[in-house]
Short mmCIF file of C-alpha atoms in Angstrom, two decimals:
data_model
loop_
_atom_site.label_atom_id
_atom_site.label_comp_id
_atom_site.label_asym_id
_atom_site.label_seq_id
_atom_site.Cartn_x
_atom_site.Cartn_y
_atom_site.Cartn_z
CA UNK A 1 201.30 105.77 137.42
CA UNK A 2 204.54 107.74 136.63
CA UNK A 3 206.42 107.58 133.70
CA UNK A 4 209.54 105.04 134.02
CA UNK A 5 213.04 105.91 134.55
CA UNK A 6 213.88 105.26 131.13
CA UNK A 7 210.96 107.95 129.97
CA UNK A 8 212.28 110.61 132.19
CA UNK A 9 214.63 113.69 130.72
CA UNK A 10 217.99 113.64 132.02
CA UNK A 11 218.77 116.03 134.68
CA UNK A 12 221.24 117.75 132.83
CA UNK A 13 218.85 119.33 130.76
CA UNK A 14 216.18 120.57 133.36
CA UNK A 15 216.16 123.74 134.28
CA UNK A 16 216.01 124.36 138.03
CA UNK A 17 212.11 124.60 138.37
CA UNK A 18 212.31 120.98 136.63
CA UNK A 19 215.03 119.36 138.65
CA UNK A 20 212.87 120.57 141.48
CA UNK A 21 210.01 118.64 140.02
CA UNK A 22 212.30 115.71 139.25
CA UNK A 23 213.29 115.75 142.73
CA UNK A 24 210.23 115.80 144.65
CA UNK A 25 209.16 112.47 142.80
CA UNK A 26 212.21 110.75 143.89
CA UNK A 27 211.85 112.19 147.09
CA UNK A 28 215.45 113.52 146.77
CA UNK A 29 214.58 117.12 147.40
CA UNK A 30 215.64 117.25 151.48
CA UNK A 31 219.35 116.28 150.35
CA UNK A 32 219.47 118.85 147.19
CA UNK A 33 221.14 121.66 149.05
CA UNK A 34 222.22 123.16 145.47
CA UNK A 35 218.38 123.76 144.67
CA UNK A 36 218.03 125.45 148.13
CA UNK A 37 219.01 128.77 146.60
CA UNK A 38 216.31 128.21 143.65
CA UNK A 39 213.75 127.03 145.96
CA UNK A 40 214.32 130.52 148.06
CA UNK A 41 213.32 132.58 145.07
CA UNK A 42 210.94 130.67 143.07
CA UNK A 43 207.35 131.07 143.66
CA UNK A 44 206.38 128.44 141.53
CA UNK A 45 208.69 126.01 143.37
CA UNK A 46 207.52 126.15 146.52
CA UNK A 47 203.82 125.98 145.42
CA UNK A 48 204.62 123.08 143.75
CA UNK A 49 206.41 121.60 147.15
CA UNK A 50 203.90 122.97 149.30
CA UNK A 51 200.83 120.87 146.83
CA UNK A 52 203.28 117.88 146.97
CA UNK A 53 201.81 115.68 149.67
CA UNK A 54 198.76 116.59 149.17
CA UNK A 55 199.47 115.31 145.16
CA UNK A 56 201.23 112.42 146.25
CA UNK A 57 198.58 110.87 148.52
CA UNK A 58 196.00 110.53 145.26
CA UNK A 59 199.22 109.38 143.42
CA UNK A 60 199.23 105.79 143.93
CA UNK A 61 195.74 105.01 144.26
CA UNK A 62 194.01 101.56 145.15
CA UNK A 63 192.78 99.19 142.71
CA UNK A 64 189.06 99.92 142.72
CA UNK A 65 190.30 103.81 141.83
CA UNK A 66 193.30 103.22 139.80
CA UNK A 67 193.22 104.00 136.25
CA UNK A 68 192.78 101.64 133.80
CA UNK A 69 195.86 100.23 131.99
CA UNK A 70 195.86 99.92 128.32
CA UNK A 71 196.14 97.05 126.79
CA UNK A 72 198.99 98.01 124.65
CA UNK A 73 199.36 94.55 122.19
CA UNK A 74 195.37 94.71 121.17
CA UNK A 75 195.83 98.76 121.46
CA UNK A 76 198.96 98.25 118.58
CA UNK A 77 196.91 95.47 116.68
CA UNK A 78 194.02 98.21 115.98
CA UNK A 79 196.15 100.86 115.11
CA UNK A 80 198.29 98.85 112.36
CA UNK A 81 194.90 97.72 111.01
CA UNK A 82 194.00 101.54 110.76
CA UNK A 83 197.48 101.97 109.35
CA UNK A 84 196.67 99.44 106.53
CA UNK A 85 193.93 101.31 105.38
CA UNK A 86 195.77 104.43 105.24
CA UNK A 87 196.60 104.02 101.42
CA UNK A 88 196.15 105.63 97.58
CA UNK A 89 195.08 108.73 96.32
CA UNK A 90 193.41 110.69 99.53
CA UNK A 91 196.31 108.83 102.21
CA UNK A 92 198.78 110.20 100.20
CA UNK A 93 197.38 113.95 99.63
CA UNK A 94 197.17 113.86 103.87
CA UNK A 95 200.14 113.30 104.85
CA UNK A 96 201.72 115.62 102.87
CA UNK A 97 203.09 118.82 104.90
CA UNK A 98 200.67 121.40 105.80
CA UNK A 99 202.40 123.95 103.56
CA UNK A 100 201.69 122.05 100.82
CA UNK A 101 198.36 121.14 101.58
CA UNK A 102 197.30 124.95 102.44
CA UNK A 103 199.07 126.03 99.13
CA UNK A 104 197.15 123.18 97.16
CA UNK A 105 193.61 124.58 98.99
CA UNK A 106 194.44 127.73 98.80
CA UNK A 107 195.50 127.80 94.90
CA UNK A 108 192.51 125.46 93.76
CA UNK A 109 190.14 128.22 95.55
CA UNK A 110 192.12 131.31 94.83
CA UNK A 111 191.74 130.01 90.87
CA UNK A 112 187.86 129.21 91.49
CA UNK A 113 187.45 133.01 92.25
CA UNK A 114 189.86 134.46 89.97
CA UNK A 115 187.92 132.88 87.40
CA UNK A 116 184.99 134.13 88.79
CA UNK A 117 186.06 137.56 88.68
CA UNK A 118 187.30 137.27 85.20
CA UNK A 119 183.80 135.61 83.84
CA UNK A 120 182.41 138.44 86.12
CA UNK A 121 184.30 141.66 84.46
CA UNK A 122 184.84 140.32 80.46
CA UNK A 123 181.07 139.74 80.32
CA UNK A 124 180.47 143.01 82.19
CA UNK A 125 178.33 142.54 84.73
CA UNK A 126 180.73 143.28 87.64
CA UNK A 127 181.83 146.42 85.47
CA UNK A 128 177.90 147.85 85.45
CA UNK A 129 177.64 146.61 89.12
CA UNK A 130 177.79 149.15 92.01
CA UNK A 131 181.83 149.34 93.03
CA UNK A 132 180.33 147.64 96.38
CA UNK A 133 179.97 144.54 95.08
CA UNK A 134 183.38 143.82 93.95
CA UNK A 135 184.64 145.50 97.18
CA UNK A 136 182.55 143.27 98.75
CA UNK A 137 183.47 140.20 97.12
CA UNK A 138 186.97 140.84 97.32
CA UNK A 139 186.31 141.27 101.30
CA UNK A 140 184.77 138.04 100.87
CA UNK A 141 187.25 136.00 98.80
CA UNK A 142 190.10 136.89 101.24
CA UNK A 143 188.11 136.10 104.49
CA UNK A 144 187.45 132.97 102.64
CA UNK A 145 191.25 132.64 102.35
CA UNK A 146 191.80 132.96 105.73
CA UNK A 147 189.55 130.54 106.69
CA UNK A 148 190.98 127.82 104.58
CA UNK A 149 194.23 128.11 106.44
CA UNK A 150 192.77 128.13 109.46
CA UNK A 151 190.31 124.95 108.71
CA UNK A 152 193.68 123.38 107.97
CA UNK A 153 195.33 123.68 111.15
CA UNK A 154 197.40 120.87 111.98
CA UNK A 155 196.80 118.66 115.01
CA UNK A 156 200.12 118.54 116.38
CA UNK A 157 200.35 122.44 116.56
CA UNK A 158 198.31 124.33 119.37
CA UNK A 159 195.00 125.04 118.74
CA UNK A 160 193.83 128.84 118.50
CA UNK A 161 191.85 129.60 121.83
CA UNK A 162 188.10 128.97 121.60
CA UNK A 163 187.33 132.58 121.91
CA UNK A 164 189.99 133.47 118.86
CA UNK A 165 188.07 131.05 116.53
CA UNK A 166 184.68 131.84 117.58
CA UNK A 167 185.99 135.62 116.88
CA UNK A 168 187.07 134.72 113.72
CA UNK A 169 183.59 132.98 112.90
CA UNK A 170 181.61 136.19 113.87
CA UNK A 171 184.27 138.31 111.56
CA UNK A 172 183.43 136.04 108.53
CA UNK A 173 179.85 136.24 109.23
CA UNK A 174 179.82 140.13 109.71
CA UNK A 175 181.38 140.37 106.58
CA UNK A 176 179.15 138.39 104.89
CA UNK A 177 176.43 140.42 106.46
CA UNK A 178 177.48 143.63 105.49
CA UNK A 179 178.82 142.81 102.57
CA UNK A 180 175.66 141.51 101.05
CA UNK A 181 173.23 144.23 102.93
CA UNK A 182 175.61 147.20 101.39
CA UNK A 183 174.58 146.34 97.89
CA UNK A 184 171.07 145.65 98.58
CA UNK A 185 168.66 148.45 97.69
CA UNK A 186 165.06 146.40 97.89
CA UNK A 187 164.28 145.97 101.63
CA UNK A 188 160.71 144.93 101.35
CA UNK A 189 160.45 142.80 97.79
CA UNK A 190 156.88 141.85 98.32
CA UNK A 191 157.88 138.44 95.68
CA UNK A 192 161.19 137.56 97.26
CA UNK A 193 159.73 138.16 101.07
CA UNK A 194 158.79 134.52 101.47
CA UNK A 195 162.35 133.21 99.91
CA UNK A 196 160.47 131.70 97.70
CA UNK A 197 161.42 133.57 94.53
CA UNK A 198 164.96 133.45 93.76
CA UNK A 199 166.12 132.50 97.35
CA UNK A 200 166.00 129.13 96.84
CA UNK A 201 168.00 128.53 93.29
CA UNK A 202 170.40 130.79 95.13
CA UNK A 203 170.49 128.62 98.59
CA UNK A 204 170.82 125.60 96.33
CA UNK A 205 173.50 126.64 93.95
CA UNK A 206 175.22 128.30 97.15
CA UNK A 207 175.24 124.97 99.32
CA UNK A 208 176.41 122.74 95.85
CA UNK A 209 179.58 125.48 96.01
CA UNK A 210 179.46 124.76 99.40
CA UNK A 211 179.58 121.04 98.89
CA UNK A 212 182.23 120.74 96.64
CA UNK A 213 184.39 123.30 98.63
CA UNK A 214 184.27 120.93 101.59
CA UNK A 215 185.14 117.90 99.41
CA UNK A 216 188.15 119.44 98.36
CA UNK A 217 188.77 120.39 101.92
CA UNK A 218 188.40 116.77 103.13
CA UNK A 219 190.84 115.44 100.41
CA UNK A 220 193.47 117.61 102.22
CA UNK A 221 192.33 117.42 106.25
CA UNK A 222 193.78 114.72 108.03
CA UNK A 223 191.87 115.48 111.14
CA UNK A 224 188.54 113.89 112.42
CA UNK A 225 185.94 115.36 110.86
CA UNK A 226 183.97 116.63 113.35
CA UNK A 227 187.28 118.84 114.80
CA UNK A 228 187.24 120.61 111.89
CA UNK A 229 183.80 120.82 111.04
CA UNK A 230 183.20 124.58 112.05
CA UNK A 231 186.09 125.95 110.13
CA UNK A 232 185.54 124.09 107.42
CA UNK A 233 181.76 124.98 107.31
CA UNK A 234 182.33 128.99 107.86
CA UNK A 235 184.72 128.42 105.13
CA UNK A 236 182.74 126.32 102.65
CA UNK A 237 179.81 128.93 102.88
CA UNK A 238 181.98 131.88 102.33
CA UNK A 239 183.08 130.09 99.24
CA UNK A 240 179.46 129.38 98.08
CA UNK A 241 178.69 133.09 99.07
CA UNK A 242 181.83 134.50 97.01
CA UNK A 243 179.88 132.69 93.92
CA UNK A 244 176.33 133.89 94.83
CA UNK A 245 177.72 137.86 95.56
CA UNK A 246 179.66 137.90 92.23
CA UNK A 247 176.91 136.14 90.00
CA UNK A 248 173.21 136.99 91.62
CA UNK A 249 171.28 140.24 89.96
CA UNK A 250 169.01 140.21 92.94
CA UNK A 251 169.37 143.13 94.93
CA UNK A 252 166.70 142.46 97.79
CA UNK A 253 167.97 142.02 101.34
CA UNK A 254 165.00 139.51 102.21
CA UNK A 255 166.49 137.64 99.22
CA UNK A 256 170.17 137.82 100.16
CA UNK A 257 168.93 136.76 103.64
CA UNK A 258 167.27 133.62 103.05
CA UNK A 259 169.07 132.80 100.04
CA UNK A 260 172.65 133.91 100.61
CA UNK A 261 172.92 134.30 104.59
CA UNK A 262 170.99 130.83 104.64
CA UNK A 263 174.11 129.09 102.91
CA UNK A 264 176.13 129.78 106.27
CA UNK A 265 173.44 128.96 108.78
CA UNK A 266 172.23 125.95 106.77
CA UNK A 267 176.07 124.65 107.17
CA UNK A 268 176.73 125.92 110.73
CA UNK A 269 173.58 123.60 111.76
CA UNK A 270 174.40 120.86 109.80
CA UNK A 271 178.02 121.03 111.21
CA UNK A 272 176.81 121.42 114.59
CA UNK A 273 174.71 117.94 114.57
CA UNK A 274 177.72 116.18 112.91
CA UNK A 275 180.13 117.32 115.97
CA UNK A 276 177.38 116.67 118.63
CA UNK A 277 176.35 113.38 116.50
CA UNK A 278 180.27 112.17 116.01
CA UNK A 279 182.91 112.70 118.78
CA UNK A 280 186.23 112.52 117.42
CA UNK A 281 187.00 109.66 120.60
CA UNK A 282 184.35 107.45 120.87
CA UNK A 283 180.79 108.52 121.99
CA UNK A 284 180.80 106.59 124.95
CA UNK A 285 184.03 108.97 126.39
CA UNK A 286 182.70 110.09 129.56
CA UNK A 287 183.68 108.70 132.98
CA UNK A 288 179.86 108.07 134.49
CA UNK B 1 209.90 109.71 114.71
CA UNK B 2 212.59 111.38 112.25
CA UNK B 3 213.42 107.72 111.91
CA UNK B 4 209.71 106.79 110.99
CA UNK B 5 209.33 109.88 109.08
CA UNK B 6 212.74 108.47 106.53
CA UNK B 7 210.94 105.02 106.27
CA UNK B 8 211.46 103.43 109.38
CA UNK B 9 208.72 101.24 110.57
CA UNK B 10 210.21 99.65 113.12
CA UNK B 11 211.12 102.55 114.93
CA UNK B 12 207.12 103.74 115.25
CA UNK B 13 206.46 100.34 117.54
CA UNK B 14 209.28 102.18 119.81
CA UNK B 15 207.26 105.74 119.57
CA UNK B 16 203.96 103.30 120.70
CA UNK B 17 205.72 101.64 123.28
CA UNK B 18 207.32 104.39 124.72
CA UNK B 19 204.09 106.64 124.86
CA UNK B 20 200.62 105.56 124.36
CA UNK B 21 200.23 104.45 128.12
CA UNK B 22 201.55 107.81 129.18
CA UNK B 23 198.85 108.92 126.86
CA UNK B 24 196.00 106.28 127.75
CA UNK B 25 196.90 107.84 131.31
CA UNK B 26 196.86 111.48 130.01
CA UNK B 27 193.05 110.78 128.80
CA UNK B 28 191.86 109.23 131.88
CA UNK B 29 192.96 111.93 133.76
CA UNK B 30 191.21 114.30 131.70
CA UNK B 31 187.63 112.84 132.25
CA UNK B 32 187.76 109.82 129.38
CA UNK B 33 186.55 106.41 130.11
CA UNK B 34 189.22 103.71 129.60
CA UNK B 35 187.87 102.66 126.14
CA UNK B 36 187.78 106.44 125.06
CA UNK B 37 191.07 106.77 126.28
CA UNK B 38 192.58 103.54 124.03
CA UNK B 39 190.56 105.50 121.34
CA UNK B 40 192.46 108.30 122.03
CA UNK B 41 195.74 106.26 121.78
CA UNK B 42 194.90 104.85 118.63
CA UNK B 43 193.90 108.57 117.12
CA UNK B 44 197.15 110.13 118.20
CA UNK B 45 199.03 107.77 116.47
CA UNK B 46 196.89 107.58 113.33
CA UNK B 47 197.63 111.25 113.19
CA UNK B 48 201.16 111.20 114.19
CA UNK B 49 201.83 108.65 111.00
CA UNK B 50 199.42 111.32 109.04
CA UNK B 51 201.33 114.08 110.13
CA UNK B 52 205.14 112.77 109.62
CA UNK B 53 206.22 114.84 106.52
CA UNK B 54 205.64 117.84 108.78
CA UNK B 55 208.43 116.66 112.00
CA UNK B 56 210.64 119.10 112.29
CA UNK B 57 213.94 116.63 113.93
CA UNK B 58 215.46 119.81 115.67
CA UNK B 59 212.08 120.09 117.86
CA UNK B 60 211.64 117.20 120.93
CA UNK B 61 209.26 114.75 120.41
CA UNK B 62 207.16 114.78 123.42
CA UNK B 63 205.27 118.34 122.72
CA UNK B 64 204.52 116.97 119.67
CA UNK B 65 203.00 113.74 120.39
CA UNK B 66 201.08 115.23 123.49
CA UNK B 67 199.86 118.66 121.67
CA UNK B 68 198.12 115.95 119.64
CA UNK B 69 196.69 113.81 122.35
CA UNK B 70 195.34 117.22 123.92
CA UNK B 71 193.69 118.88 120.91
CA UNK B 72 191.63 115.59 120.63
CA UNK B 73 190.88 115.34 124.28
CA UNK B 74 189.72 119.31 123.93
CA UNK B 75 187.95 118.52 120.98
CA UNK B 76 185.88 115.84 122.12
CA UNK B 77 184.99 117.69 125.58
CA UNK B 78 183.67 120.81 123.38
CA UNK B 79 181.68 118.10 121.12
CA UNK B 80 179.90 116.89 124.58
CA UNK B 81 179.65 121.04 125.18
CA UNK B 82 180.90 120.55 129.02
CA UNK B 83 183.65 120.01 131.33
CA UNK B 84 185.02 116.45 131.72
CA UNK B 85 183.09 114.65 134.42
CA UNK B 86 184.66 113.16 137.56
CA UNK B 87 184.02 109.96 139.40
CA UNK B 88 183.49 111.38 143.05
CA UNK B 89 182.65 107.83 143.79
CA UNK B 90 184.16 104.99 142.43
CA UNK B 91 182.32 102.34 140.32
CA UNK B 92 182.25 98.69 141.17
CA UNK B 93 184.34 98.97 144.59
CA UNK B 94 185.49 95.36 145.51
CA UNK B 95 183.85 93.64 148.50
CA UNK B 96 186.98 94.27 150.76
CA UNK B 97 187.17 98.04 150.28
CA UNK B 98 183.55 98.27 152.14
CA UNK B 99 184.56 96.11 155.00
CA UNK B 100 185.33 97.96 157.80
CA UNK B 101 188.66 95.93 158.45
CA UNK B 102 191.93 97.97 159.02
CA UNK B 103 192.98 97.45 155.64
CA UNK B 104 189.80 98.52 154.17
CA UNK B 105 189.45 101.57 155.71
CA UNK B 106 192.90 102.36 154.67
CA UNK B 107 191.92 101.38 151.13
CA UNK B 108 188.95 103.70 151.60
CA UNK B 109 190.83 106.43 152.90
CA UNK B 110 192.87 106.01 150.09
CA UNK B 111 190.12 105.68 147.55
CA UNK B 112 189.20 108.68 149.05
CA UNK B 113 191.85 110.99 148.41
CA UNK B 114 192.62 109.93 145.34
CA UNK B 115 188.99 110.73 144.23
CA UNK B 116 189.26 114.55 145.77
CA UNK B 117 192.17 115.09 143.80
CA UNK B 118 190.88 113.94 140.94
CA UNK B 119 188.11 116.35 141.65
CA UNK B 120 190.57 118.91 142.78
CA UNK B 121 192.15 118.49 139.14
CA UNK B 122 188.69 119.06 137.49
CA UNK B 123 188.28 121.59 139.47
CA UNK B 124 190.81 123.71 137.69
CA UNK B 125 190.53 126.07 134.55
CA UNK B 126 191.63 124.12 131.85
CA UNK B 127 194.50 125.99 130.96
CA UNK B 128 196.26 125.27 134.78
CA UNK B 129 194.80 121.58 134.47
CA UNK B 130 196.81 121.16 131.47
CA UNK B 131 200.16 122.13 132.66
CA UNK B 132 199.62 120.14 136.61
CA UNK B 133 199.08 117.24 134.32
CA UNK B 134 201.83 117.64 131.98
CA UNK B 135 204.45 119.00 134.55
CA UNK B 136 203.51 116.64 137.85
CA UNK B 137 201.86 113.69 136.23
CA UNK B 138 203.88 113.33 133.03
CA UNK B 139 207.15 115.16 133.83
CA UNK B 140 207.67 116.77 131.34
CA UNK B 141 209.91 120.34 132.00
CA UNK B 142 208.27 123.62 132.01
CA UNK B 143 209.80 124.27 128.13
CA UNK B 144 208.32 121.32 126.45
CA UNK B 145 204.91 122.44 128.03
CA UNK B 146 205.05 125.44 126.31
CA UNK B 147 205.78 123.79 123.41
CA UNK B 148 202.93 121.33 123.71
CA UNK B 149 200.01 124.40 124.80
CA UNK B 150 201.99 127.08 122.29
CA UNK B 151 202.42 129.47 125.71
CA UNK B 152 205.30 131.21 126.85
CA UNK B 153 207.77 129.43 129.09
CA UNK B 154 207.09 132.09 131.53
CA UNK B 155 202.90 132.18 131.31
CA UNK B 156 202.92 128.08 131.56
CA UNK B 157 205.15 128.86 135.07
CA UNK B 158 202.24 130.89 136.50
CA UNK B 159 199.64 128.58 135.22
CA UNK B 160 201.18 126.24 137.22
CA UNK B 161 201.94 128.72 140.37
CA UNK B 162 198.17 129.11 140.46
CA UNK B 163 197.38 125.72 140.04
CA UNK B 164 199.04 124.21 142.48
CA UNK B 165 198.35 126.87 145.41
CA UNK B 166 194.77 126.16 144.24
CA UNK B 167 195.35 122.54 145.08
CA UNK B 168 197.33 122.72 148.17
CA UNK B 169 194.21 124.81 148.84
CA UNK B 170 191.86 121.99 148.11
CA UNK B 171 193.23 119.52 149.23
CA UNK B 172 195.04 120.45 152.64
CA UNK B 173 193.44 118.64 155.67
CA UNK B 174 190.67 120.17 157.06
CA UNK B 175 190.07 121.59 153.59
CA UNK B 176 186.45 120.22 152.52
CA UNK B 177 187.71 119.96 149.07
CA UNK B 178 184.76 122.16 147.58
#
């Protein structure tokens, strides 16, 4: 189950820890007296010879264990068909290179909320609103900035470490928390309470910002779906949110709550069932 | 793949040849069934010919390819929310391999070992599973793995220190393998 000889490196370019390694599989390592030095000093070395055996035993394993081989003609037959399908408008806008692609997401949103700002200033209601809320939207539109580039995160690059993104998640949600609580003076609005009031035009126009945020994401993701459906929900609600904090008059928190919070945890679920619901490999991925 | 990525067709057949068993291999290991695994072949490759404006021809090709190959196999295992499952047991043994012939209790004993270090393997944080598998199974050197996992040369080497005293550990005789 090793790699052939012709899919090795050549031994002129391993480092010593590697020619070790290269040497142990061809069981050349007792006559490689110009490693012996290396081997004295190198920790990871002589782990690595003392696992050895032990590895090699489960290398070669019998039939009823060994792993399955892939049927490379059939394997090549389904990928050219995928291939073929790979063509026009969206094709094209995915494989360009991720610069481009985070420049074209990132100018198409940073326009949506410089216009917002504009519409929001020249017809004054950002001017006679509390300096919070434009602090706040700012805060907003750049953690929503962040996010884009990070829902774009190529494949072939190493991924951020589960606790970074889920760190980054809480950040954007914090934010959006205090950054709709700090302008809200009404804590107990008897008529928005229920969510029923304005919460609802607000959770709907939120989630249709929402929407078409993500639909201009997937133009420009090339990955599965479902491996970038948390970033790219935390990052279509912010949007929707950056439109709700800059336009919405109400200042109740029960309102911003159901209506505004309720954006991001409406997506988070939804994105949740669609990663649980669609594996990126095929559902049935699991040895038994 | 700089040759694919200037209009080469051809020269993407060579890419497949050259690595999607090493990769239907690399997905097996890590927990996939066989037809998961030829998924995962066929998804590395759909991304690698999504993904070919961004090659950078001074870089080698193999932390590329396998960074790829990984992030899906992470992804799907975080979908499932749980570790990749082992086969302690295997499935289907033939007729022969339960006889108690010489041969077959070789076979067994071989079955056997094989099966502890796969557990062994599972066994292992992810991050020192990564690099045994990349550095012993795949051979590939200790730079390219940092490449491929975006670590330091030097924090890959004592990912891999770790691991594989943890394994010797496991899976020295007399060890019970738990």
């Amino acid at each position: 189950m090793k790699p052939k000889a012709s899919e090795r490196i050549l031994e002129s370019e391993m480092e010593p820890c590697d020619q070790v390694r290269a040497a142990l599989t061809d069981r050349s390592l007792p006559t490689r007296t110009d490693l012996a030095a290396h081997l004295e000093g190198c920790e990871v070395c002589r782990a690595l010879v003392a696992a050895t055996p032990a590895l090699e035993r489960g290398q070669e394993p019998p039939a009823s264990e060994r792993l399955t081989e892939l049927d490379a003609a059939a394997a090549f037959g389904a990928l050219n068909a995928a291939l073929a399908r790979e063509t026009g408008l969206v094709a094209r806008l995915r494989s360009l290179d991720t610069l481009t692609r985070r420049a074209a997401l990132l100018g198409v949103l940073g326009a949506l909320v410089g216009a917002l700002y504009w519409a929001g200033f020249t017809s004054g209601a950002l001017g006679a609103a509390p300096p919070m809320k434009a602090l706040g939207g700012a805060l907003l539109a750049g953690a929503l900035l962040v996010l884009a580039a990070h829902a774009l995160h190529p494949l072939h690059r190493p991924s951020a470490s589960p606790a970074r993104a889920r760190a980054l998640y809480l950040v954007a949600g914090a934010l959006l928390l205090v950054a709709g609580l700090s302008i809200s003076r009404v804590w107990s609005d008897p008529a928005a309470s229920l969510g029923v009031n304005l919460g609802l035009v607000c959770l709907g126009f939120g989630l249709g910002v929402a929407a078409v945020t993500y639909g201009l994401f997937r133009l420009l993701d090339r990955s599965p779906a479902s491996v970038s459906a948390l970033p790219a929900a935390v990052m279509a609600a912010l949007a929707g949110n950056v439109f709700l904090h800059l336009r919405c008059p109400n200042e109740s928190a029960s309102h911003f709550l159901f209506g505004h919070f309720g954006v991001l945890v409406s997506l988070l679920g939804a994105a949740w069932w669609w990663r649980t619901r669609f594996p990126p490999l095929s559902s049935n991925d699991a040895r038994r | 793949m700089a040759r694919y990525a200037a209009g080469e067709t051809a020269a993407f057949k060579r890419l497949f040849e050259r690595y999607a068993a090493r990769i239907h291999r690399l997905g097996q290991r890590n927990g996939l069934a066989p037809a998961a695994a030829a998924d995962l072949v066929q998804q590395t490759f759909l991304q690698l010919h999504r993904a070919r404006a961004d090659f950078d021809p001074a870089r080698r090709f193999s932390p590329y390819v396998f960074t790829i190959a990984l992030n899906l196999i992470r992804s799907t295992h975080r979908t499932r929310g749980r570790r990749p499952e082992v086969l302690l047991a295997p499935e289907g043994m033939p007729e022969a391999d339960q006889n108690p012939s010489p041969s077959g209790t070789e076979r067994l004993e071989r079955a056997e070992t094989a099966a502890r270090v796969r557990a062994a393997l599972a066994s292992l944080p992810d991050g020192q599973r990564e690099v045994i598998e990349l550095h012993w199974f795949q051979e590939q050197p200790f730079e390219a793995i940092a490449d491929t996992l975006g670590a330091s040369v030097s924090a890959v080497k004592v990912r891999a220190h770790r691991g594989y005293k943890v394994l010797r550990a496991l899976l020295e005789p007399g060890s019970d393998g738990s």
